[in-house]
Every structure is written in C-alpha cells, then in structure tokens.
GROMACS .gro file of C-alpha atoms in nm:
model
  333
    1MET     CA    1   0.000   0.000   0.000
    2SER     CA    2   0.127   0.347  -0.088
    3ASP     CA    3   0.185   0.602   0.187
    4LYS     CA    4   0.087   0.875  -0.058
    5HIS     CA    5  -0.276   0.943  -0.149
    6LEU     CA    6  -0.272   0.868  -0.521
    7THR     CA    7  -0.489   1.077  -0.754
    8TYR     CA    8  -0.593   1.055  -1.118
    9ALA     CA    9  -0.386   1.367  -1.189
   10ASP     CA   10  -0.078   1.203  -1.031
   11SER     CA   11  -0.114   0.914  -1.276
   12GLY     CA   12  -0.115   1.153  -1.571
   13VAL     CA   13  -0.484   1.236  -1.629
   14ASP     CA   14  -0.594   1.578  -1.504
   15ILE     CA   15  -0.971   1.608  -1.549
   16GLU     CA   16  -0.969   1.989  -1.528
   17LYS     CA   17  -0.697   2.017  -1.794
   18GLU     CA   18  -0.887   1.768  -2.008
   19GLU     CA   19  -1.200   1.984  -1.989
   20SER     CA   20  -0.994   2.288  -2.088
   21THR     CA   21  -0.855   2.101  -2.388
   22ILE     CA   22  -1.205   1.999  -2.498
   23LYS     CA   23  -1.322   2.362  -2.479
   24ALA     CA   24  -1.022   2.473  -2.685
   25LEU     CA   25  -1.091   2.199  -2.940
   26THR     CA   26  -1.463   2.263  -2.980
   27GLY     CA   27  -1.473   2.638  -2.923
   28GLY     CA   28  -1.436   2.717  -3.293
   29MET     CA   29  -1.679   2.452  -3.417
   30THR     CA   30  -1.953   2.699  -3.502
   31TYR     CA   31  -2.079   2.579  -3.841
   32ARG     CA   32  -2.422   2.416  -3.819
   33ARG     CA   33  -2.594   2.239  -4.108
   34GLU     CA   34  -2.958   2.333  -4.176
   35GLY     CA   35  -3.251   2.116  -4.281
   36LEU     CA   36  -3.222   1.737  -4.285
   37GLY     CA   37  -2.915   1.650  -4.082
   38ALA     CA   38  -2.921   1.968  -3.876
   39PRO     CA   39  -2.791   1.928  -3.517
   40LEU     CA   40  -3.054   1.901  -3.245
   41THR     CA   41  -2.812   1.925  -2.950
   42ASP     CA   42  -2.495   2.114  -2.869
   43ILE     CA   43  -2.161   1.939  -2.827
   44GLY     CA   44  -2.120   1.811  -2.472
   45HIS     CA   45  -2.403   1.568  -2.402
   46TYR     CA   46  -2.354   1.191  -2.406
   47ALA     CA   47  -2.430   1.167  -2.777
   48GLY     CA   48  -2.487   1.405  -3.065
   49LEU     CA   49  -2.831   1.424  -3.227
   50ILE     CA   50  -2.918   1.526  -3.582
   51ASP     CA   51  -3.253   1.585  -3.751
   52PHE     CA   52  -3.369   1.297  -3.968
   53GLY     CA   53  -3.735   1.365  -4.025
   54GLU     CA   54  -3.958   1.189  -3.771
   55TYR     CA   55  -3.646   1.055  -3.602
   56ALA     CA   56  -3.325   1.191  -3.463
   57LEU     CA   57  -3.007   1.006  -3.549
   58ALA     CA   58  -2.770   0.975  -3.254
   59MET     CA   59  -2.394   0.935  -3.277
   60ALA     CA   60  -2.128   0.858  -3.019
   61THR     CA   61  -1.761   0.771  -3.044
   62ASP     CA   62  -1.532   0.626  -2.779
   63GLY     CA   63  -1.257   0.373  -2.720
   64VAL     CA   64  -1.127   0.123  -2.468
   65GLY     CA   65  -0.848   0.348  -2.343
   66SER     CA   66  -0.547   0.223  -2.149
   67LYS     CA   67  -0.735  -0.090  -2.040
   68VAL     CA   68  -0.578  -0.237  -2.355
   69LEU     CA   69  -0.240  -0.235  -2.177
   70ILE     CA   70  -0.371  -0.477  -1.913
   71ALA     CA   71  -0.510  -0.699  -2.189
   72ASN     CA   72  -0.159  -0.704  -2.338
   73GLU     CA   73  -0.010  -0.798  -2.000
   74MET     CA   74  -0.260  -1.084  -1.964
   75LYS     CA   75  -0.232  -1.186  -2.331
   76ARG     CA   76  -0.611  -1.193  -2.347
   77TRP     CA   77  -0.800  -0.958  -2.577
   78ASN     CA   78  -1.142  -1.125  -2.625
   79THR     CA   79  -1.329  -0.874  -2.404
   80MET     CA   80  -1.184  -0.558  -2.558
   81GLY     CA   81  -1.450  -0.547  -2.830
   82ILE     CA   82  -1.729  -0.568  -2.573
   83ASP     CA   83  -1.577  -0.271  -2.389
   84CYS     CA   84  -1.546  -0.071  -2.709
   85ILE     CA   85  -1.908  -0.123  -2.806
   86ALA     CA   86  -2.036  -0.077  -2.450
   87MET     CA   87  -1.877   0.264  -2.406
   88ASN     CA   88  -2.052   0.385  -2.720
   89VAL     CA   89  -2.387   0.211  -2.678
   90ASN     CA   90  -2.427   0.321  -2.316
   91ASP     CA   91  -2.379   0.683  -2.424
   92LEU     CA   92  -2.659   0.643  -2.680
   93LEU     CA   93  -2.885   0.486  -2.419
   94ALA     CA   94  -2.821   0.789  -2.197
   95ILE     CA   95  -3.027   1.004  -2.434
   96GLY     CA   96  -3.289   0.737  -2.501
   97ALA     CA   97  -3.158   0.622  -2.841
   98GLU     CA   98  -3.159   0.264  -2.966
   99PRO     CA   99  -2.828   0.149  -3.117
  100VAL     CA  100  -2.849   0.049  -3.483
  101SER     CA  101  -2.502   0.010  -3.629
  102PHE     CA  102  -2.132   0.035  -3.544
  103VAL     CA  103  -1.796   0.088  -3.710
  104ASP     CA  104  -1.465   0.015  -3.537
  105TYR     CA  105  -1.115   0.160  -3.567
  106LEU     CA  106  -0.824  -0.069  -3.482
  107ALA     CA  107  -0.476   0.083  -3.489
  108LEU     CA  108  -0.193  -0.170  -3.472
  109GLU     CA  109   0.181  -0.184  -3.428
  110GLU     CA  110   0.190  -0.521  -3.603
  111HIS     CA  111  -0.048  -0.790  -3.729
  112THR     CA  112  -0.120  -1.115  -3.543
  113ASP     CA  113  -0.407  -1.341  -3.649
  114GLU     CA  114  -0.491  -1.475  -3.301
  115PHE     CA  115  -0.502  -1.124  -3.158
  116ALA     CA  116  -0.731  -1.011  -3.441
  117ARG     CA  117  -0.957  -1.314  -3.390
  118GLN     CA  118  -1.000  -1.228  -3.023
  119ILE     CA  119  -1.076  -0.861  -3.098
  120GLY     CA  120  -1.338  -0.975  -3.348
  121GLU     CA  121  -1.486  -1.215  -3.094
  122GLY     CA  122  -1.545  -0.933  -2.847
  123LEU     CA  123  -1.687  -0.697  -3.107
  124THR     CA  124  -1.929  -0.968  -3.220
  125LYS     CA  125  -2.045  -1.036  -2.865
  126GLY     CA  126  -2.093  -0.666  -2.792
  127ALA     CA  127  -2.294  -0.619  -3.110
  128GLU     CA  128  -2.518  -0.917  -3.024
  129ILE     CA  129  -2.589  -0.780  -2.676
  130SER     CA  130  -2.665  -0.440  -2.828
  131ARG     CA  131  -2.886  -0.587  -3.102
  132MET     CA  132  -2.704  -0.399  -3.377
  133THR     CA  133  -2.488  -0.463  -3.684
  134ILE     CA  134  -2.120  -0.390  -3.732
  135VAL     CA  135  -2.127  -0.246  -4.084
  136GLY     CA  136  -1.758  -0.177  -4.134
  137GLY     CA  137  -1.449  -0.023  -3.985
  138GLU     CA  138  -1.085   0.063  -4.038
  139THR     CA  139  -0.763  -0.121  -3.954
  140ALA     CA  140  -0.449   0.092  -3.959
  141THR     CA  141  -0.093  -0.036  -3.929
  142LEU     CA  142   0.106   0.241  -3.759
  143PRO     CA  143   0.430   0.100  -3.616
  144GLU     CA  144   0.586   0.446  -3.575
  145ILE     CA  145   0.287   0.579  -3.381
  146ILE     CA  146   0.122   0.286  -3.199
  147ASN     CA  147   0.293   0.077  -2.931
  148GLY     CA  148   0.068  -0.228  -2.915
  149PHE     CA  149  -0.283  -0.136  -3.028
  150ASP     CA  150  -0.569   0.106  -2.982
  151LEU     CA  151  -0.936   0.016  -3.029
  152ALA     CA  152  -1.216   0.268  -3.074
  153GLY     CA  153  -1.543   0.294  -3.259
  154THR     CA  154  -1.846   0.499  -3.355
  155CYS     CA  155  -2.206   0.401  -3.294
  156LEU     CA  156  -2.519   0.515  -3.476
  157GLY     CA  157  -2.857   0.507  -3.304
  158MET     CA  158  -3.206   0.640  -3.355
  159VAL     CA  159  -3.483   0.785  -3.141
  160LYS     CA  160  -3.815   0.951  -3.221
  161LYS     CA  161  -3.781   1.325  -3.172
  162ASP     CA  162  -4.052   1.339  -2.907
  163GLU     CA  163  -3.880   1.059  -2.709
  164ILE     CA  164  -3.536   1.220  -2.673
  165ILE     CA  165  -3.424   1.234  -2.308
  166THR     CA  166  -3.175   1.512  -2.231
  167GLY     CA  167  -3.259   1.584  -1.866
  168GLU     CA  168  -3.484   1.883  -1.927
  169LYS     CA  169  -3.771   1.714  -1.742
  170VAL     CA  170  -3.569   1.644  -1.426
  171GLN     CA  171  -3.728   1.815  -1.126
  172LEU     CA  172  -3.694   1.839  -0.750
  173GLY     CA  173  -3.811   1.525  -0.576
  174ASP     CA  174  -3.737   1.291  -0.865
  175VAL     CA  175  -3.593   0.959  -0.753
  176LEU     CA  176  -3.254   0.815  -0.852
  177VAL     CA  177  -3.239   0.449  -0.954
  178GLY     CA  178  -2.884   0.319  -0.978
  179ILE     CA  179  -2.792   0.013  -1.183
  180PRO     CA  180  -2.485  -0.188  -1.076
  181SER     CA  181  -2.168  -0.192  -1.279
  182SER     CA  182  -1.975  -0.508  -1.363
  183GLY     CA  183  -1.657  -0.351  -1.228
  184VAL     CA  184  -1.426  -0.070  -1.332
  185HIS     CA  185  -1.569  -0.078  -1.686
  186SER     CA  186  -1.335   0.120  -1.919
  187ASN     CA  187  -1.243   0.435  -1.731
  188GLY     CA  188  -0.973   0.538  -1.488
  189TYR     CA  189  -0.724   0.274  -1.601
  190THR     CA  190  -0.430   0.513  -1.600
  191LEU     CA  191  -0.478   0.542  -1.224
  192VAL     CA  192  -0.559   0.169  -1.196
  193ARG     CA  193  -0.231   0.073  -1.359
  194LYS     CA  194  -0.036   0.320  -1.145
  195ILE     CA  195  -0.184   0.164  -0.830
  196VAL     CA  196  -0.108  -0.194  -0.935
  197GLU     CA  197   0.242  -0.113  -1.057
  198GLN     CA  198   0.347   0.036  -0.724
  199SER     CA  199   0.171  -0.231  -0.517
  200GLU     CA  200   0.304  -0.572  -0.417
  201TYR     CA  201   0.069  -0.733  -0.670
  202SER     CA  202   0.112  -0.823  -1.036
  203TYR     CA  203  -0.176  -0.869  -1.278
  204GLN     CA  204  -0.117  -1.246  -1.265
  205ASP     CA  205  -0.146  -1.264  -0.884
  206GLU     CA  206  -0.453  -1.396  -0.704
  207PHE     CA  207  -0.713  -1.129  -0.640
  208PRO     CA  208  -0.725  -1.103  -0.259
  209TYR     CA  209  -1.105  -1.072  -0.249
  210ASN     CA  210  -1.154  -1.381  -0.468
  211LYS     CA  211  -0.877  -1.640  -0.478
  212GLU     CA  212  -1.035  -1.807  -0.783
  213THR     CA  213  -0.939  -1.519  -1.012
  214THR     CA  214  -0.644  -1.287  -1.068
  215VAL     CA  215  -0.602  -0.912  -1.034
  216GLY     CA  216  -0.571  -0.885  -1.412
  217ASP     CA  217  -0.879  -1.093  -1.485
  218GLU     CA  218  -1.082  -0.887  -1.239
  219LEU     CA  219  -0.972  -0.569  -1.416
  220LEU     CA  220  -1.060  -0.714  -1.757
  221ILE     CA  221  -1.424  -0.786  -1.670
  222PRO     CA  222  -1.606  -0.621  -1.965
  223THR     CA  223  -1.822  -0.313  -1.936
  224ARG     CA  224  -2.190  -0.387  -1.879
  225ILE     CA  225  -2.421  -0.289  -2.165
  226TYR     CA  226  -2.746  -0.146  -2.029
  227MET     CA  227  -2.997  -0.237  -2.302
  228GLU     CA  228  -3.272  -0.291  -2.044
  229VAL     CA  229  -3.289   0.088  -2.010
  230LEU     CA  230  -3.485   0.097  -2.337
  231ASP     CA  231  -3.755  -0.121  -2.177
  232VAL     CA  232  -3.773   0.114  -1.878
  233ILE     CA  233  -3.818   0.411  -2.112
  234LYS     CA  234  -4.116   0.237  -2.274
  235GLU     CA  235  -4.290   0.158  -1.946
  236CYS     CA  236  -4.193   0.446  -1.715
  237ASP     CA  237  -4.187   0.827  -1.725
  238VAL     CA  238  -3.811   0.869  -1.742
  239HIS     CA  239  -3.689   1.225  -1.684
  240GLY     CA  240  -3.314   1.176  -1.713
  241LEU     CA  241  -3.042   0.920  -1.775
  242ALA     CA  242  -2.671   0.905  -1.701
  243HIS     CA  243  -2.387   0.675  -1.803
  244ILE     CA  244  -2.133   0.686  -1.518
  245THR     CA  245  -1.793   0.681  -1.685
  246GLY     CA  246  -1.470   0.882  -1.665
  247SER     CA  247  -1.467   1.144  -1.388
  248GLY     CA  248  -1.729   0.941  -1.202
  249LEU     CA  249  -2.022   1.132  -1.061
  250LEU     CA  250  -1.894   1.463  -1.197
  251LYS     CA  251  -2.051   1.370  -1.533
  252LEU     CA  252  -2.394   1.413  -1.375
  253LYS     CA  253  -2.359   1.786  -1.436
  254ARG     CA  254  -2.431   1.705  -1.802
  255VAL     CA  255  -2.784   1.599  -1.716
  256THR     CA  256  -2.922   1.884  -1.502
  257ASP     CA  257  -2.819   2.190  -1.302
  258LEU     CA  258  -3.011   2.046  -1.006
  259GLY     CA  259  -2.836   1.839  -0.739
  260PHE     CA  260  -2.803   1.469  -0.662
  261ASP     CA  261  -2.828   1.330  -0.310
  262PHE     CA  262  -2.718   0.965  -0.289
  263THR     CA  263  -2.851   0.854   0.048
  264ASP     CA  264  -2.825   0.479  -0.015
  265PRO     CA  265  -2.554   0.423  -0.279
  266ILE     CA  266  -2.478   0.088  -0.436
  267GLU     CA  267  -2.203  -0.101  -0.253
  268PRO     CA  268  -1.880  -0.064  -0.455
  269ASN     CA  269  -1.743  -0.381  -0.615
  270ASP     CA  270  -1.450  -0.550  -0.441
  271ILE     CA  271  -1.213  -0.424  -0.710
  272PHE     CA  272  -1.273  -0.067  -0.594
  273LYS     CA  273  -1.196  -0.162  -0.236
  274PHE     CA  274  -0.872  -0.322  -0.357
  275LEU     CA  275  -0.769  -0.017  -0.559
  276GLN     CA  276  -0.852   0.224  -0.279
  277GLU     CA  277  -0.653   0.025  -0.024
  278GLU     CA  278  -0.350  -0.036  -0.245
  279GLY     CA  279  -0.338   0.320  -0.378
  280ASN     CA  280  -0.436   0.489  -0.053
  281VAL     CA  281  -0.693   0.682  -0.258
  282ASP     CA  282  -0.937   0.898  -0.063
  283ASP     CA  283  -1.314   0.865  -0.099
  284LEU     CA  284  -1.355   1.191  -0.291
  285GLU     CA  285  -1.099   1.093  -0.554
  286MET     CA  286  -1.261   0.749  -0.592
  287TYR     CA  287  -1.604   0.898  -0.666
  288ARG     CA  288  -1.452   1.160  -0.899
  289THR     CA  289  -1.268   0.894  -1.102
  290PHE     CA  290  -1.458   0.563  -1.100
  291ASN     CA  291  -1.820   0.445  -1.124
  292MET     CA  292  -1.790   0.295  -0.772
  293GLY     CA  293  -2.034   0.015  -0.841
  294MET     CA  294  -2.300   0.217  -1.026
  295GLY     CA  295  -2.260   0.218  -1.403
  296PHE     CA  296  -2.590   0.378  -1.502
  297LEU     CA  297  -2.848   0.606  -1.342
  298ILE     CA  298  -3.218   0.655  -1.417
  299ILE     CA  299  -3.402   0.965  -1.293
  300LEU     CA  300  -3.780   0.941  -1.275
  301PRO     CA  301  -4.084   1.018  -1.057
  302GLU     CA  302  -4.119   0.834  -0.728
  303GLU     CA  303  -4.420   0.633  -0.846
  304ASP     CA  304  -4.212   0.467  -1.121
  305ALA     CA  305  -3.892   0.412  -0.924
  306GLU     CA  306  -3.957   0.066  -0.781
  307LYS     CA  307  -4.065  -0.068  -1.120
  308ALA     CA  308  -3.751   0.070  -1.287
  309ALA     CA  309  -3.533  -0.082  -1.016
  310GLU     CA  310  -3.696  -0.422  -1.058
  311MET     CA  311  -3.663  -0.415  -1.437
  312THR     CA  312  -3.290  -0.337  -1.425
  313GLY     CA  313  -3.169  -0.521  -1.116
  314GLY     CA  314  -3.096  -0.181  -0.965
  315LYS     CA  315  -3.217   0.000  -0.657
  316ILE     CA  316  -3.329   0.341  -0.536
  317VAL     CA  317  -3.013   0.525  -0.436
  318GLY     CA  318  -3.131   0.879  -0.366
  319LYS     CA  319  -3.320   1.178  -0.502
  320ILE     CA  320  -3.287   1.505  -0.690
  321VAL     CA  321  -3.222   1.809  -0.469
  322GLU     CA  322  -3.156   2.177  -0.532
  323SER     CA  323  -2.781   2.165  -0.577
  324GLY     CA  324  -2.457   1.973  -0.535
  325ILE     CA  325  -2.365   1.607  -0.566
  326ARG     CA  326  -2.345   1.418  -0.237
  327VAL     CA  327  -2.284   1.058  -0.140
  328GLY     CA  328  -2.387   1.033   0.223
  329ASP     CA  329  -2.176   1.296   0.402
  330LEU     CA  330  -1.926   1.322   0.113
  331GLU     CA  331  -1.953   1.634  -0.103
  332ILE     CA  332  -1.848   1.543  -0.457
  333VAL     CA  333  -1.907   1.895  -0.588
   0.00000   0.00000   0.00000
C-alpha cells in the first residue's frame, strides 16, 4: 500500500486540464448544417443528435483506453471489443436512443491473427448484446505511432424526436435508480495501472477478495451494456439518464443543473476496495474517477422508481435536490 494518497492527476490524467482542452478543441466549431441533418443538441451531451425527419439520429464515439495495456499484460484480448461497443452504446442509451449500427477503428503496431480473432470475438459479442450490426471499420498499421494497439469505434442510433431524453424534465423530488456496474468498466485505467504497478501485486497474482481469479482478470471484466434501459423508457416516465464513466459522478452535471443526493448508494465492487486500499486513494478521488459500483443512473418520478429498479436489477439510491452532488456525508461537488 502506498503512503501517498494517489490521484488521477498524479497518474497523468488531469480532469480539469482535459475539460480545458475539450473547450479549446470545440470552441471554434460553429458551423451548423440546416434542414435534414441539422444538429438538435450542442456538443457536450452523451451523444450528438441530428434531424432525420420523424427521427433523430444519434452518434457517439469512444474507445477502450489504457485498459488495452492490461489486456496485453494478460495476453487476453477477447473482451476488448465488448468494452469498445459498451462505451458507445451506453452513451446512446443515456439520451434514449436505440443502437443500430457500429464501425470500429483498430490501430496496430503489427499484425497477429490470433489477436485479431479475439478482438473480433469481443466486437461480435458486444454487437449481439446491443442488437445492432457492425457495418464496417478501419484497420491501420502504424508501427511508428502505436505501441501495441488502440481500439475505438463509432455508434449510430435512432430515437423519435418526441422521445429524446436530455434531462430537461428532471425536477426536484425525482428519484434516482442506480444500476450496478460489472466492475471498473473502461475508465480510470491510467490510475488503476499506477496503483497496481506500485503495489506488491502483479496482474497475474490472485485477487485477494476472490482467490479463484487474478487481479488482471478482475480488471478485464467487460463493461456492462445497459440495453434494459430501453424497456424502462417504454414503461416508465423517465426524466433523465446518465452513463457513469470517466470522472465518475462529476458527469452528472451534463444531465441537469439540479443536485443529486445519494442517500443509499450501491455497494462498490470489491475491485474498488482493492484499488482504494493499495493506492491509498481517498473517498472523494474514488467517486470523482470511478463508477464505484454504479454504471448507469435513471431519474424518474417516485411512483415509477420501484418498477424501474426491478426491471434493471438496480435499486433506489437517492433523489434530486436543489444543488450539489453528495454521497452520504461526502460532497463530490
């Protein structure tokens, strides 16, 4: 265990600097198409929406991130495709869109057939779970740029215009239904790797909370894909949705200017307990970096909350308040 309180910034990822970079990147993107294909949302929500007649087309793009480095250490890549698709599909679900199709981008240092087969296996599984087609992609051999590989993709979805969920309907007293995560998912792995590398553990060592698996295998558990959210939308009056990814609960500011009070949060998975202990990471940093056991959040009226929880295997974790984001006595923001 480290004597120093490790942070995401210490590991090389500064969330505030990242936000500044995004603002610099997008600040000059002022051109907006008109008519069919015109944007329906500004840059910054979970997915972008464009006008397509009765429907809005939704697009999201994301990758697996530095989780690929742990896959390389373990010589096991068959879950990477699931992660890649999950990170995109879950962002579409967070605005109420149904995924339709996907294209992947695989950048390689060198070609290996078994590696490629395993990447394809994961992509296929992710597409099946998401009920969508992989319609193409790009494979780039870049030995002077890529050390190992990078996997990313873009997802297309659709939603009727009057069924788009952006958080505008969220109001005081709405209930929060949290849905469990499968683990770390695909965010925060720069800090994860820093913690493991300075600990007494290797990725091949037994995971102390479950001797039947290893630290590496626990960290490679694929991101959960929350397709059941679409069923909740059909049967409940959903006011807001959130995919809990990088920067943890801070992303909730995308959904509403109102506050979130988590009075009964989901118990974090054992992997988070391991990382916090080994990295001596404080509670605030954990909730600002990881999903902490809750990968998705549904915001809806109290009368629909129990039904939504039952449909998703989730539970009521709190309610909407005037301001701030709190987990028990911990002030996240």
